[in-house]
Coordinates of C-alpha atoms in Angstrom, one line a residue:
X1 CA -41.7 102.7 -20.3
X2 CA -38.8 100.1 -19.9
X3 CA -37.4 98.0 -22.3
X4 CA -36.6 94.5 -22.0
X5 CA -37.4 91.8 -19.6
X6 CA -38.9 93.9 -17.0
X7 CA -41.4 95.1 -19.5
X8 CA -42.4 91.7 -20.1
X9 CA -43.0 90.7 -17.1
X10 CA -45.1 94.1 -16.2
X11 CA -47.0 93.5 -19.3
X12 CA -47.9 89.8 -18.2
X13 CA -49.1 91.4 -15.0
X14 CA -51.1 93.9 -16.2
X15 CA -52.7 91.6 -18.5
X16 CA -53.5 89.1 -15.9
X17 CA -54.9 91.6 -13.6
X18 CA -57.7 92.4 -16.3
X19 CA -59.0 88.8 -17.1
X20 CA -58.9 88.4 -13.5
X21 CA -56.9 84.7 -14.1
X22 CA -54.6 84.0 -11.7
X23 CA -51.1 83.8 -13.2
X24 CA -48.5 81.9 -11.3
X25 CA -45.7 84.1 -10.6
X26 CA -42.4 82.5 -12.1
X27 CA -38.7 84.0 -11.7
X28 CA -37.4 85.9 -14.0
X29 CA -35.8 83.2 -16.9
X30 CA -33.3 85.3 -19.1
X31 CA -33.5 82.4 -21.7
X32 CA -36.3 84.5 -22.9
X33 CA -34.6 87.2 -24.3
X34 CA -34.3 87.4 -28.3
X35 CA -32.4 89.8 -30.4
X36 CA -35.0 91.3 -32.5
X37 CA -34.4 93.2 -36.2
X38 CA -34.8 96.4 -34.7
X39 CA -33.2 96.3 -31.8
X40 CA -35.3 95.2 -29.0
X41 CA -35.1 93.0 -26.5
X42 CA -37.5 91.1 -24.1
X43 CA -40.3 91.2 -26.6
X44 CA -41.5 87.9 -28.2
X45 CA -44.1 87.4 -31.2
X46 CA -46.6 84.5 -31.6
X47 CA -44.3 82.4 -32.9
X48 CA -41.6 82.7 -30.6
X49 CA -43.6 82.2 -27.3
X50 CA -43.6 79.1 -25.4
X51 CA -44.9 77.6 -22.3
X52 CA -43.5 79.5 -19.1
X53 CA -40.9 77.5 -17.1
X54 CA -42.2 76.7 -13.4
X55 CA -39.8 76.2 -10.6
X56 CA -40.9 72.9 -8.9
X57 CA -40.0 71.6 -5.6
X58 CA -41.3 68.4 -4.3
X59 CA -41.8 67.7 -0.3
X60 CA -44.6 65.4 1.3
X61 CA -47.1 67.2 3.3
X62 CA -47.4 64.7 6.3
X63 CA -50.9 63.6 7.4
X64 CA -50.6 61.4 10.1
X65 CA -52.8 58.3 10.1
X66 CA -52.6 57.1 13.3
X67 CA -55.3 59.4 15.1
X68 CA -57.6 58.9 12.1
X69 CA -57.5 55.0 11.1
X70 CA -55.3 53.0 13.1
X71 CA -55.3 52.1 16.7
X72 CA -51.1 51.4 16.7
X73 CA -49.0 54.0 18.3
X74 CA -46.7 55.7 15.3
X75 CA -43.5 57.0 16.5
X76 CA -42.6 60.9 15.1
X77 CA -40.0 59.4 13.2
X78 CA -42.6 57.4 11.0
X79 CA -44.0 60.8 9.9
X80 CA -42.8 63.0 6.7
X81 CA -42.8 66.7 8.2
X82 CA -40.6 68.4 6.0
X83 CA -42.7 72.1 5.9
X84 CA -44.3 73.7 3.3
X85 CA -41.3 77.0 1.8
X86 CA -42.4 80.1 1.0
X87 CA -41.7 79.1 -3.2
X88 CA -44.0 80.6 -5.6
X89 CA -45.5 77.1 -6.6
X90 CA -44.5 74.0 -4.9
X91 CA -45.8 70.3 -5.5
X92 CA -46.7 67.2 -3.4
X93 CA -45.8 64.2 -4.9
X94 CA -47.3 60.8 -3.4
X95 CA -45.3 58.4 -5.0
X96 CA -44.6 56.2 -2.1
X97 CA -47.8 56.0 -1.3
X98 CA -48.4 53.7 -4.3
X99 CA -45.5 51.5 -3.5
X100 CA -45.6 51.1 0.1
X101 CA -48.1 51.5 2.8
X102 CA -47.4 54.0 5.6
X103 CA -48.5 56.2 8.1
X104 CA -48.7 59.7 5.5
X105 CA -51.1 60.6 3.0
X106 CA -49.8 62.8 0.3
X107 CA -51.5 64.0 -3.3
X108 CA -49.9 65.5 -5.9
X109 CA -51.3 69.5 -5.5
X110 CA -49.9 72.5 -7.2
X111 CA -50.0 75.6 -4.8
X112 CA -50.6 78.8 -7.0
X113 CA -49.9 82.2 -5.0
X114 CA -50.9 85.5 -6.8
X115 CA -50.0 89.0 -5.3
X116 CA -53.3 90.7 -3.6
X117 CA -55.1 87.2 -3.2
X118 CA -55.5 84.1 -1.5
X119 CA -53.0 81.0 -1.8
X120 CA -55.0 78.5 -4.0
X121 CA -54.0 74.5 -4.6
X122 CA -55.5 72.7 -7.8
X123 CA -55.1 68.8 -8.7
X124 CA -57.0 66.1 -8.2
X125 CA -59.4 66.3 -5.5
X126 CA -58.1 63.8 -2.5
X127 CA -59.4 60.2 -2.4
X128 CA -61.1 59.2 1.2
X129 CA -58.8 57.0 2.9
X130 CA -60.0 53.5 3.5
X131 CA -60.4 52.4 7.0
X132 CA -58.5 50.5 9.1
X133 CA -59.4 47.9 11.6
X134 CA -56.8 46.4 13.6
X135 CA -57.8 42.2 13.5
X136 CA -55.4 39.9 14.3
X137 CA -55.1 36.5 12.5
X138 CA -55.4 34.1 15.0
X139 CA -52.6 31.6 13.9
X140 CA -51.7 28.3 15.4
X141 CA -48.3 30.2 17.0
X142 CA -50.0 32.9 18.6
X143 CA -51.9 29.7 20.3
X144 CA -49.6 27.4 21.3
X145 CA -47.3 29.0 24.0
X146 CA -43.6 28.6 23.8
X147 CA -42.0 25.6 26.0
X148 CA -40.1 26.8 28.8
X149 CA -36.3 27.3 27.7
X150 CA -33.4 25.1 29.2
X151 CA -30.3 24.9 30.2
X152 CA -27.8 24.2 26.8
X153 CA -24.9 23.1 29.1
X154 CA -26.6 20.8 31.5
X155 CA -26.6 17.7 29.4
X156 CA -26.4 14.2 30.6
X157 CA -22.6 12.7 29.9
X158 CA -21.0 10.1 31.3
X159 CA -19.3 10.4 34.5
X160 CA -16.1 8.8 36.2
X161 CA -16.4 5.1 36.6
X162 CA -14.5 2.2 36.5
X163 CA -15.4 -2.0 36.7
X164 CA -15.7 -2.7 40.1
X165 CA -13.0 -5.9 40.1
X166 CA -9.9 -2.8 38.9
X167 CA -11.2 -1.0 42.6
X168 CA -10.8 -4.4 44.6
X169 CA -7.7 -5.6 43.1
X170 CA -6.3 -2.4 43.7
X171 CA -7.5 -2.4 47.3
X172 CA -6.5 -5.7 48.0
X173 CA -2.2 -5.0 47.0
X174 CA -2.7 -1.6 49.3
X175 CA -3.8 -4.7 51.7
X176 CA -1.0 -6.8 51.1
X177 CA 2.0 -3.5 51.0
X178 CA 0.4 -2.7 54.1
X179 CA 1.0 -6.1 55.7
X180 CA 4.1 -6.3 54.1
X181 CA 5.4 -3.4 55.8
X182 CA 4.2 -4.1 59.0
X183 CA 5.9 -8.0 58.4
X184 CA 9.3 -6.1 57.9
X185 CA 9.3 -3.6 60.7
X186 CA 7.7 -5.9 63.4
X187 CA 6.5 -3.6 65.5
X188 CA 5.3 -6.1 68.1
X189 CA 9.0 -6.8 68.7
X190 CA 9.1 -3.0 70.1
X191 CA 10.9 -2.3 66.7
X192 CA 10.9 1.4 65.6
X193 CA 9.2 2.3 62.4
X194 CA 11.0 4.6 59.9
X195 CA 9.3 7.8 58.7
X196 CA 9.3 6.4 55.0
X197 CA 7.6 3.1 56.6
X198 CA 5.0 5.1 58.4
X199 CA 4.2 6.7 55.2
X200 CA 4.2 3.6 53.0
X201 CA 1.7 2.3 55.6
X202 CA -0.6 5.5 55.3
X203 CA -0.8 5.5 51.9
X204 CA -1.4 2.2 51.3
X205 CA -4.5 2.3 54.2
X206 CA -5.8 5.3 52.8
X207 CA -5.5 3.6 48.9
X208 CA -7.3 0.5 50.4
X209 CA -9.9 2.9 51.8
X210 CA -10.9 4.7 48.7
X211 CA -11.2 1.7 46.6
X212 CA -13.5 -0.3 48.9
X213 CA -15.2 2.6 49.7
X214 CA -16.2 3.8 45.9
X215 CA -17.4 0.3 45.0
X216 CA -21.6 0.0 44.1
X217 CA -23.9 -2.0 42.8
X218 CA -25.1 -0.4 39.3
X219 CA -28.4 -1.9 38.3
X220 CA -30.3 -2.5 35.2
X221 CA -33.2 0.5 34.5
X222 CA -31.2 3.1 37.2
X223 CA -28.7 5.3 36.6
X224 CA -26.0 7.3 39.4
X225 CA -26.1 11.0 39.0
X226 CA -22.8 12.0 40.4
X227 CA -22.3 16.2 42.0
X228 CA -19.7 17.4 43.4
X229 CA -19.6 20.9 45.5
X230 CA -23.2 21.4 43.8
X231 CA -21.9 20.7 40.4
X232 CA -22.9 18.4 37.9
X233 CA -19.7 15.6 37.2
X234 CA -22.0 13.3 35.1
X235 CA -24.1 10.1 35.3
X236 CA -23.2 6.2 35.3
X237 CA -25.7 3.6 33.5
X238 CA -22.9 0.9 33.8
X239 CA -24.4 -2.3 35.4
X240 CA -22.9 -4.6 37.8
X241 CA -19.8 -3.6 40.1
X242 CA -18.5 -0.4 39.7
X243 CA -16.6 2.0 41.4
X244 CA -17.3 5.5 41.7
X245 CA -15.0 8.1 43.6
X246 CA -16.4 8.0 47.2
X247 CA -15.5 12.1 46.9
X248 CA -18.9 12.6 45.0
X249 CA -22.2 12.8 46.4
X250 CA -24.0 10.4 44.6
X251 CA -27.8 9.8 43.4
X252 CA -30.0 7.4 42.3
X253 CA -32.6 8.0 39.4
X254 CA -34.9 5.5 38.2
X255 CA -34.8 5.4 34.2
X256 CA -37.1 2.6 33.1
X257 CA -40.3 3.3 31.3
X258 CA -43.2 3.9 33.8
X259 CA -46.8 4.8 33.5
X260 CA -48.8 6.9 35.4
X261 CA -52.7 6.6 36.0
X262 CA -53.7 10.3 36.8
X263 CA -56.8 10.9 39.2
X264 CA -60.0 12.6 37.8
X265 CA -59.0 15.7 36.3
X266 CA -61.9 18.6 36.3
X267 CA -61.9 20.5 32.9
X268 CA -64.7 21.9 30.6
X269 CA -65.0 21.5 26.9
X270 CA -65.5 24.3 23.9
X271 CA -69.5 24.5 25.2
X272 CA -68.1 25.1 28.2
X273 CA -70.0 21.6 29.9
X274 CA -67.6 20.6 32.9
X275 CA -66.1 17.0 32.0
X276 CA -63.6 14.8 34.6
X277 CA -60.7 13.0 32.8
X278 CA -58.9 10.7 33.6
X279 CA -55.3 10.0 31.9
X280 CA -52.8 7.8 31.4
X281 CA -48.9 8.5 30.5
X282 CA -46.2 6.7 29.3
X283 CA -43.2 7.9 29.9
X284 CA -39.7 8.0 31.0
X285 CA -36.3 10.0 32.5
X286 CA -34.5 10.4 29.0
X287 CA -32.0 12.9 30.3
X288 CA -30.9 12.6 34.2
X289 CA -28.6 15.5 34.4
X290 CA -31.8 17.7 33.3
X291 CA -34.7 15.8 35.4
X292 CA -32.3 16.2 38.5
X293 CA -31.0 19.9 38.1
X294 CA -33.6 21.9 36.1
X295 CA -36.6 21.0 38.6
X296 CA -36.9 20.4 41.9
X297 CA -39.0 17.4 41.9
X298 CA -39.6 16.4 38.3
X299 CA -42.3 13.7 38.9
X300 CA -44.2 16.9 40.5
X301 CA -43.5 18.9 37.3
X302 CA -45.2 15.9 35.1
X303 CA -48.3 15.5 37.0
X304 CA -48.9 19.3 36.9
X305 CA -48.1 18.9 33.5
X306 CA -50.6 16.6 32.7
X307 CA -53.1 18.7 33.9
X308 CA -52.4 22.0 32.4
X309 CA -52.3 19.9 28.7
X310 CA -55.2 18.5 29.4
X311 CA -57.2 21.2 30.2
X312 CA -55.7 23.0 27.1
X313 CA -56.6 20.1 24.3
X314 CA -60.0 19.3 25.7
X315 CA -61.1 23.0 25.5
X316 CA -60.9 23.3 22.0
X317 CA -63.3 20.7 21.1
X318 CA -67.3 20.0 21.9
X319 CA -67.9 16.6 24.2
X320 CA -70.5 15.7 21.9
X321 CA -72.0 16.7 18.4
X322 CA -75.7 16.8 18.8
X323 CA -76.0 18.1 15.7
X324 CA -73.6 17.2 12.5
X325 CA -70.7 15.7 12.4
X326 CA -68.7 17.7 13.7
X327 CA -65.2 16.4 15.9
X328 CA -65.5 15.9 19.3
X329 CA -63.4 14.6 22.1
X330 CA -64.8 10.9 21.4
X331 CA -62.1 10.5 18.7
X332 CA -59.9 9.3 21.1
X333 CA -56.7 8.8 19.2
X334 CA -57.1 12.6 17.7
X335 CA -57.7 13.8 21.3
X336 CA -54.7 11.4 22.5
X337 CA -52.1 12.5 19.5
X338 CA -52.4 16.8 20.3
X339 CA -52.5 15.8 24.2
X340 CA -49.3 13.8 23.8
X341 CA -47.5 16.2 21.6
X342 CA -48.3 19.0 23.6
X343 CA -46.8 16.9 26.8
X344 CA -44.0 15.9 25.3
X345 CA -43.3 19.6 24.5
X346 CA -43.7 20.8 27.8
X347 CA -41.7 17.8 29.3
X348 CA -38.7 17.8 26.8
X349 CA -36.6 20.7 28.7
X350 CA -36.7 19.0 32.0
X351 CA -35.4 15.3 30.7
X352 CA -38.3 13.5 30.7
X353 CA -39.6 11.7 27.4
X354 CA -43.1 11.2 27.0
X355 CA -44.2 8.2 24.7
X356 CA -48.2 8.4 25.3
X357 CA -51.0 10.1 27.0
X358 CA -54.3 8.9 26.1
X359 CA -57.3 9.5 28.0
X360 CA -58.9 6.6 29.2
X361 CA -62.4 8.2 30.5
X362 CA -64.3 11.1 29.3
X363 CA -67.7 11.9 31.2
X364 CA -69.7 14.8 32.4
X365 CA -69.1 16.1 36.1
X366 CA -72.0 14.8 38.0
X367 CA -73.2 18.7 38.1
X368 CA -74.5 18.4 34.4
X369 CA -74.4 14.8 33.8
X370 CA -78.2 13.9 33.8
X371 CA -79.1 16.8 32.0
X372 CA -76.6 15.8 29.1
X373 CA -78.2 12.4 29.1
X374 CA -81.5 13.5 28.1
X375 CA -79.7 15.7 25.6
X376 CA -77.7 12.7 24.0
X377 CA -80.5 11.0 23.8
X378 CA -82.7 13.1 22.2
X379 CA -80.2 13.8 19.9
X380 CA -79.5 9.8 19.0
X381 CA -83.8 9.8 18.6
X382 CA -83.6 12.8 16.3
X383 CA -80.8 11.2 14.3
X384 CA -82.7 7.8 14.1
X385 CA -86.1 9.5 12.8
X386 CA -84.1 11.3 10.0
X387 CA -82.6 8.3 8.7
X388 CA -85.7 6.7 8.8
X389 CA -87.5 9.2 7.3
X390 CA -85.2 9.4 4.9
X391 CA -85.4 5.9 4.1
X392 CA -89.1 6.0 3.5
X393 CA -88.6 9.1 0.7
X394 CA -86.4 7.0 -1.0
X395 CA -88.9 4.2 -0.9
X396 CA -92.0 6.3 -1.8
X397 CA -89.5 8.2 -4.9
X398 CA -88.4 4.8 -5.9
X399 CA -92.1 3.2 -5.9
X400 CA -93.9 5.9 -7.9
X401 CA -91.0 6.2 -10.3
X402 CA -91.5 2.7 -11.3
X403 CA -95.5 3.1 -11.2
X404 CA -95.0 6.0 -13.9
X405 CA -92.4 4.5 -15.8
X406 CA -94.1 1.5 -16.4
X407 CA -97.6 2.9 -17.4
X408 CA -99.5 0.8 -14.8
X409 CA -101.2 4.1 -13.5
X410 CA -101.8 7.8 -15.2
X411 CA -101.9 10.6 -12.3
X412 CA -101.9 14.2 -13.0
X413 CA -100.4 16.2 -9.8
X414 CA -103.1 15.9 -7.8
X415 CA -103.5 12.4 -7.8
X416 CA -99.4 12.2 -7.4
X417 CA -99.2 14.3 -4.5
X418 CA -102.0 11.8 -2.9
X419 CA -99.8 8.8 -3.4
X420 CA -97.3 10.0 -2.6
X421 CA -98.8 11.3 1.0
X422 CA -100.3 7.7 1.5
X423 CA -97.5 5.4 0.9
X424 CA -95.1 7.7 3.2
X425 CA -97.9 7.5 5.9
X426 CA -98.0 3.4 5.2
X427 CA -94.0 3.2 5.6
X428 CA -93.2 5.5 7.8
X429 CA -96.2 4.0 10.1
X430 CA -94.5 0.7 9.3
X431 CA -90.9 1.2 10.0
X432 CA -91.9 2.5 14.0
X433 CA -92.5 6.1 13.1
X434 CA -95.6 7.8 14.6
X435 CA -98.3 7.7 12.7
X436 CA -98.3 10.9 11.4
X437 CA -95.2 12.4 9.6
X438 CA -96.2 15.9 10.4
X439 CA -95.3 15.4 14.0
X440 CA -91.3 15.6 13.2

């Protein structure tokens, strides 16, 4: 029989296949050997054995998670696939598991393989893997949709103007050259004009041109939005006289603060009861370059505006609460603050400022409007018997308290629950309630 290591290991074997344990085959580890007294190698005594070395490799075992838990599509990428190698005994860590969620599952699991028999895998048994259920928060961004983006570059700035008296005293000395020249030369004496004369003339007629031709009338609450080949040049708030190149196409915009009465508006509260509204907004053309360019007809753009934000705000909330206190849309200044922030929101890319929409009318469409009626009513009737109900308990609580307190009268329960039955019947009866409080 062989000596050494090999006869170890054969011996381990052997010894393994008669308890029928299964043994977990290592490599062979020379660290083992020890010189013995007589000469021997490979064999250890009791004292001298210790635990076998294993060989450990550690490698995730992907599971995915998608198919199983989640509804989210998980790219391949998100997976751990490294295989399983063909190593005596292998182990499966799951340490980032713990610290951060992800689409694998992985347990710590020894894999034991044994010549002649199955591959077997001990460690803790796996944990089922909580459910997932993909709910979105609802959050006041996902509500509120992003205002439409504008232009950064197309700002308002002021354009090229100039006091109106520079432009006419300029024209007038083109005036007076002009005669001047024509003074000198005489042409009505058949006197020939030289070709520096003729052009002196020209340029001084084409000087007075442009400089009683750019001269307008600027006034107060308007302002000149000036374009030239298509091209924004800038705008002019100047008041008075003042001249503008005559090259530029000019354009008059209105910038004073207006209001706007909107026409009955059709929209239907959180209940889902059709209401008409009727609106009014403040407002104003804060930046011309924007209100001219950006839209093509930004008094257009506000009315529709209007609507859309109205039809927003007012869907969130009930008309009425006809039962609780719960908000409604009568809270007009709540209702009026979210409407005008909302406007002013939508409103801000295109130029135009908005200071205040409030609603000034609130009803049912006629569709539904009687049938609300009787409903608000009812629900102001319920509301007065429970406060006058509640009245009476505190009077009838209040009465016998004092009776008791006082010793005027002894009653066991019977004789309190009586009392007590009568004098509710006597106020209740007395303060326009029905005779009977059962009927509630």
């Amino acid at each position: 029989m062989a000596k050494g290591p090999k006869s170890w290991t054969f011996r381990t074997f052997v010894a393994a296949i008669r308890t029928f344990t299964p043994v977990t085959m290592v490599r062979e580890d020379h660290s083992t050997r020890r010189h013995l007294p007589y000469g021997r190698k490979g064999l250890m005594t009791e004292p001298q054995k210790r635990p076998l070395p294993v060989r450990t490799r550690r490698h995730a075992d992907g599971i995915p998670m998608n198919d199983l838990f989640r509804s989210e599509n998980v790219t391949p990428t998100d997976i751990a696939t490294e295989p399983l190698t063909t190593s005596l005994t292998a182990t499966v860590s799951a340490s980032a598991l713990a610290t951060a969620p992800g689409p694998t599952l992985t347990t710590p699991t020894t894999v034991t393989t044994t010549p002649g028999r199955p591959t077997t895998r001990s460690g803790p048994s796996p944990t089922p893997a909580p459910s997932f259920t993909s709910t979105r928060i609802a959050t006041p961004e996902t509500h509120l949709r992003r205002p439409p983006p504008g232009d950064p570059d197309l700002v308002e700035r002021p354009g090229p103007a100039l006091p109106g008296w520079v432009a006419v005293l300029t024209g007038l000395t083109a005036l007076a050259g002009a005669a001047s020249a024509l003074w000198r030369a005489r042409p009505l004496h058949h006197v020939e004009l030289l070709p520096w004369q003729w052009a002196a003339l020209a340029g001084c007629a084409v000087v007075a041109v442009v400089s009683f031709g750019g001269l307008t009338r600027g006034r107060t609450g308007s302002a000149w939005v000036l374009s030239l080949f298509g091209r924004y040049r800038g705008s002019v708030r100047r008041t008075g006289l003042v001249w503008i190149s005559p090259f530029v196409l000019r354009r008059r915009m209105d910038v004073r603060l207006r209001h706007w009465r909107s026409e009955p508006i059709s929209v239907v509260d959180a209940e889902g009861s059709a209401l008409r509204v009727v609106v009014l907004v403040v407002w104003s053309v804060r930046d011309t370059a924007r209100a001219l360019f950006s839209v093509d007809d930004h008094l257009g753009y506000l009315r529709e505006q209007v609507e859309a934000a109205t039809a927003r705000v007012l869907s969130q909330l009930p008309a009425d609460a006809f039962r609780g206190d719960a908000p409604t849309l009568r809270n007009a200044e709540a209702v009026g603050d979210a409407l005008t922030r909302m406007l002013a929101a939508e409103c801000r890319p295109v130029g135009i400022a908005v200071f205040s929409a409030q609603p000034t009318r609130i009803e049912y469409a006629p569709e539904v409007a009687a049938a609300m009626r009787r409903r608000q009513i009812a629900a102001l009737d319920a509301k007065h018997r429970d406060s006058v109900l509640t009245g009476v308990i505190d009077a009838v609580d209040d009465t016998v308290t004092r009776l008791t307190t006082r010793g005027l009268v002894e009653l066991d329960d019977f004789e309190r629950q009586a009392l007590v039955k009568d004098l509710t019947v006597a106020f209740y009866t007395r303060s326009g309630g029905p005779a009977d409080p059962n009927q509630e």
